[in-house]
Structure formats: structure tokens, C-alpha cells
Coordinates of N, CA and C in Angstrom, one line a residue:
M1 N 0.8 -1.2 -0.1 CA 0.2 -0.1 0.1 C 0.8 1.1 0.1
S2 N 2.1 1.2 0.5 CA 3.0 2.4 0.7 C 3.2 2.8 -1.0
Q3 N 3.3 1.9 -1.6 CA 3.7 2.4 -3.0 C 2.5 3.0 -3.6
R4 N 1.3 2.7 -3.6 CA 0.2 3.1 -4.0 C -0.1 4.6 -3.4
T5 N 0.4 4.8 -2.0 CA 0.1 6.2 -1.2 C 0.9 7.1 -2.1
A6 N 2.3 6.5 -2.1 CA 3.3 7.3 -2.8 C 3.0 7.9 -3.9
L7 N 2.7 6.7 -5.0 CA 2.4 7.2 -6.3 C 1.2 8.2 -6.3
K8 N 0.2 8.2 -5.4 CA -0.8 9.0 -5.6 C -0.5 10.4 -5.5
I9 N 0.5 10.6 -4.5 CA 1.0 12.1 -4.3 C 1.9 12.7 -5.4
L10 N 2.7 11.7 -6.0 CA 3.5 12.0 -7.2 C 2.9 12.4 -8.4
L11 N 1.9 11.5 -8.8 CA 1.0 11.4 -9.7 C -0.1 12.5 -9.8
K12 N -0.2 13.2 -8.4 CA -1.6 13.8 -8.3 C -2.9 13.3 -8.8
G13 N -3.1 12.1 -8.5 CA -4.2 11.4 -8.7 C -4.2 9.8 -8.3
D14 N -5.4 9.2 -8.2 CA -5.7 7.8 -8.0 C -4.6 7.1 -8.7
V15 N -4.5 5.9 -7.9 CA -4.0 4.7 -8.7 C -4.4 3.5 -8.4
Y16 N -4.4 2.4 -9.4 CA -5.4 1.4 -9.5 C -4.4 0.4 -8.7
H17 N -5.0 -0.3 -7.9 CA -4.4 -1.4 -6.8 C -5.3 -2.7 -6.8
M18 N -4.6 -3.5 -6.0 CA -5.8 -4.7 -5.9 C -6.9 -4.2 -4.7
Q19 N -6.3 -3.3 -4.0 CA -7.6 -2.6 -3.1 C -8.7 -2.1 -3.8
T20 N -8.3 -1.4 -5.0 CA -9.5 -0.9 -6.0 C -10.3 -2.0 -6.3
L21 N -10.0 -3.1 -6.7 CA -10.7 -4.1 -7.1 C -11.3 -5.0 -6.0
G22 N -10.9 -5.0 -4.9 CA -11.2 -5.7 -3.7 C -12.3 -5.1 -3.0
G23 N -12.2 -3.6 -2.7 CA -12.8 -2.9 -1.7 C -13.5 -2.0 -2.5
E24 N -12.9 -1.0 -3.1 CA -13.4 0.2 -3.8 C -14.4 -0.1 -5.1
H25 N -13.9 -0.9 -5.9 CA -14.8 -1.2 -7.0 C -14.7 -2.6 -7.3
P26 N -15.6 -3.5 -6.4 CA -15.9 -4.8 -6.8 C -16.3 -5.2 -8.2
E27 N -17.2 -4.2 -8.7 CA -17.7 -4.3 -10.2 C -16.6 -4.4 -11.0
H28 N -15.5 -4.3 -11.0 CA -14.4 -4.2 -11.7 C -14.2 -5.7 -12.3
A29 N -14.5 -6.5 -11.4 CA -14.0 -7.9 -11.4 C -14.4 -8.7 -12.7
E30 N -15.5 -8.5 -13.2 CA -16.1 -9.0 -14.6 C -15.1 -8.4 -15.7
F31 N -14.6 -7.2 -15.5 CA -13.5 -7.0 -16.4 C -12.3 -7.7 -16.3
W32 N -11.8 -7.8 -15.1 CA -10.7 -8.4 -15.0 C -10.6 -9.9 -15.4
V33 N -11.6 -10.5 -15.2 CA -11.9 -12.0 -15.4 C -11.9 -12.1 -17.0
R34 N -12.5 -11.1 -17.7 CA -12.6 -11.3 -19.1 C -11.1 -10.9 -19.7
A35 N -10.3 -10.0 -18.9 CA -8.9 -9.6 -19.3 C -8.1 -10.8 -19.3
T36 N -8.1 -11.6 -18.0 CA -7.5 -12.8 -17.8 C -7.9 -13.9 -19.0
E37 N -9.1 -14.2 -19.5 CA -9.5 -14.9 -20.6 C -9.0 -14.5 -21.8
G38 N -8.3 -13.2 -21.9 CA -8.1 -12.7 -23.2 C -9.2 -12.2 -24.2
K39 N -10.2 -11.7 -23.5 CA -11.3 -11.0 -24.2 C -11.3 -9.7 -24.1
V40 N -10.1 -8.9 -23.7 CA -10.1 -7.5 -23.5 C -8.9 -7.1 -24.4
R41 N -9.2 -6.7 -25.5 CA -8.3 -6.3 -26.5 C -8.3 -4.6 -27.0
S42 N -9.3 -4.0 -26.8 CA -9.2 -2.9 -27.4 C -8.7 -1.7 -26.5
K43 N -8.2 -0.7 -26.6 CA -7.6 0.5 -25.8 C -9.1 1.0 -25.0
S44 N -9.9 1.0 -26.1 CA -11.3 1.7 -25.3 C -11.7 1.0 -24.1
D45 N -11.6 -0.5 -24.0 CA -11.8 -1.2 -23.1 C -11.2 -0.9 -21.9
W46 N -9.7 -0.7 -21.8 CA -8.9 -0.6 -20.8 C -9.0 0.9 -20.5
D47 N -9.3 1.9 -21.3 CA -9.6 3.1 -20.9 C -10.8 3.2 -20.2
E48 N -11.9 2.5 -20.4 CA -13.0 2.4 -19.8 C -12.9 2.3 -18.3
V49 N -11.8 1.2 -17.9 CA -11.8 0.7 -16.4 C -10.6 1.7 -16.0
L50 N -9.8 2.2 -16.6 CA -8.6 2.7 -15.8 C -8.9 4.5 -16.2
K51 N -10.1 5.0 -16.6 CA -10.2 6.3 -17.1 C -9.9 7.4 -15.6
N52 N -10.2 6.8 -14.6 CA -10.0 7.8 -13.2 C -8.8 7.6 -12.7
Y53 N -7.9 7.0 -13.4 CA -6.7 6.6 -12.6 C -5.5 7.2 -13.3
R54 N -4.3 7.6 -12.7 CA -3.2 8.1 -13.1 C -2.1 7.0 -13.2
G55 N -2.4 5.8 -12.8 CA -1.4 4.9 -12.7 C -1.9 3.6 -11.9
G56 N -1.1 2.4 -12.3 CA -1.4 1.4 -11.5 C -0.3 0.7 -11.0
V57 N -0.7 0.0 -9.8 CA 0.2 -0.9 -9.2 C -0.1 -2.2 -8.6
D58 N 0.5 -3.1 -8.5 CA 0.2 -4.5 -7.9 C -0.6 -5.2 -8.8
Y59 N -1.2 -6.0 -8.2 CA -2.2 -6.9 -9.0 C -3.7 -6.3 -9.1
P60 N -4.2 -6.3 -9.9 CA -4.1 -7.1 -11.3 C -3.5 -6.4 -12.2
V61 N -3.3 -4.9 -12.0 CA -2.7 -4.5 -13.3 C -1.0 -4.8 -13.5
S62 N -0.6 -5.5 -12.7 CA 1.1 -5.8 -12.9 C 0.7 -7.0 -14.1
L63 N -0.1 -7.8 -14.1 CA -0.4 -8.9 -14.9 C -0.5 -8.8 -16.4
F64 N -0.7 -7.3 -16.5 CA -0.9 -7.0 -18.1 C 0.2 -6.1 -18.4
W65 N 1.3 -5.8 -17.8 CA 2.2 -4.7 -17.9 C 2.3 -4.7 -19.5
K66 N 2.7 -5.8 -20.1 CA 3.1 -5.9 -21.6 C 1.9 -5.2 -22.6
E67 N 0.8 -5.8 -22.3 CA -0.2 -5.1 -22.9 C -0.6 -3.8 -22.9
L68 N -0.5 -3.5 -21.7 CA -0.5 -1.9 -21.1 C 0.4 -1.2 -21.9
M69 N 1.9 -1.4 -21.8 CA 3.0 -0.9 -22.4 C 2.6 -0.7 -24.0
E70 N 2.1 -1.7 -24.6 CA 1.7 -1.3 -26.1 C 0.6 -0.4 -26.3
L71 N -0.2 -0.5 -25.4 CA -1.5 0.5 -25.6 C -1.1 1.7 -25.0
Y72 N -0.1 1.9 -24.0 CA 0.1 3.3 -23.4 C 1.7 3.5 -23.5
P73 N 2.4 3.7 -24.9 CA 3.8 3.5 -24.8 C 4.3 4.7 -24.3
D74 N 3.7 5.9 -23.8 CA 4.5 6.9 -23.2 C 4.4 6.6 -21.8
A75 N 3.8 5.7 -21.2 CA 3.6 5.6 -19.7 C 5.0 5.0 -19.3
K76 N 5.3 5.6 -18.0 CA 6.3 5.4 -17.1 C 6.2 4.1 -16.5
V77 N 7.3 3.2 -16.5 CA 7.2 1.8 -15.3 C 8.0 2.1 -14.5
L78 N 7.6 1.6 -13.0 CA 8.5 1.4 -12.1 C 9.0 0.2 -11.8
L79 N 10.0 -0.3 -11.6 CA 10.1 -1.7 -11.3 C 10.6 -1.5 -9.8
S80 N 9.9 -2.3 -9.0 CA 10.2 -2.4 -7.7 C 10.9 -4.1 -7.4
V81 N 12.0 -4.0 -6.6 CA 12.4 -5.4 -6.2 C 12.6 -5.3 -4.7
R82 N 12.0 -6.4 -4.2 CA 11.8 -6.7 -2.8 C 12.7 -8.0 -2.5
D83 N 13.1 -8.2 -1.2 CA 13.4 -9.3 -0.7 C 12.3 -10.3 -0.8
P84 N 12.3 -11.4 -1.4 CA 11.3 -12.4 -1.5 C 10.6 -12.9 0.1
V85 N 11.6 -12.9 0.9 CA 10.9 -13.7 2.2 C 10.2 -12.5 2.8
K86 N 10.9 -11.2 2.9 CA 10.0 -10.1 3.5 C 8.9 -9.8 2.6
W87 N 8.9 -10.0 1.3 CA 7.5 -9.8 0.4 C 6.4 -10.8 1.1
Y88 N 7.0 -12.1 0.8 CA 6.1 -13.3 1.5 C 5.6 -12.7 2.7
E89 N 6.4 -12.4 3.8 CA 5.8 -12.0 5.1 C 4.9 -11.0 5.2
S90 N 4.9 -10.1 4.2 CA 4.0 -9.0 4.2 C 2.6 -9.4 3.4
V91 N 2.9 -10.1 2.5 CA 1.3 -10.7 1.9 C 0.7 -11.5 2.9
K92 N 1.5 -12.6 3.6 CA 0.9 -13.3 4.7 C 0.2 -12.8 5.8
S93 N 0.7 -11.3 6.2 CA 0.1 -10.7 7.2 C -0.8 -9.5 6.9
S94 N -0.9 -9.6 5.6 CA -2.1 -8.7 5.0 C -3.2 -9.3 4.2
I95 N -2.7 -9.4 2.9 CA -3.7 -9.8 1.9 C -4.3 -11.3 2.2
M96 N -3.3 -12.3 2.7 CA -3.8 -13.4 2.9 C -4.7 -13.5 3.9
R97 N -4.7 -12.7 4.8 CA -5.7 -12.7 6.0 C -7.2 -12.4 5.7
L98 N -7.3 -11.9 4.4 CA -8.5 -11.5 4.1 C -9.6 -12.6 3.8

């Protein structure tokens, strides 16, 4: 969450995050299911779900980084690298508790 919080400040707007899907906009679930099935292909489909966001971080956006980079070639990409053990402990104590 800290990365989302920082990016919201830097980008001066909201940032799509798994919390967006899980708590703020559960109605987006159908879109993401279609995306994982390869049924979301047009830029207008992506524009519709991402229209109110200045960026995206974490799941589910990260699953589609290649597709999104093709559609939005001027977008900036932030690669974050974390210690895998610390990452797992963080996930275990937060997301996996849901």
C-alpha cells in the first residue's frame, strides 16, 4: 500500500491497486476476469476501467504490463525489487488474511 500512497502523491491522482478491485470497485471484477481470458483487446476497453486513474500498481494491473505498455507507450514503468522472504511475510500478514 505504501507504493500506491506515494504514487498518488507524485502523480496527483488515484492509482489502481488490488484494493481498488477488492474493496473500492468490486464491480470491476468482471472486466478483470475477461482480461485474464484474453477477451479484453481494445484500448477503449482499458480506457473505460482505468479512466479515473493516473497509474497502476500491484495486482491485477501488473499481470498485464506488456499489453498496457503496447497500448500506452508513453507511460512510465516503475520496477520495484523486494526481498522475497520479506515480501511473502508482508503478503501473509495482509492480503492472505482477507
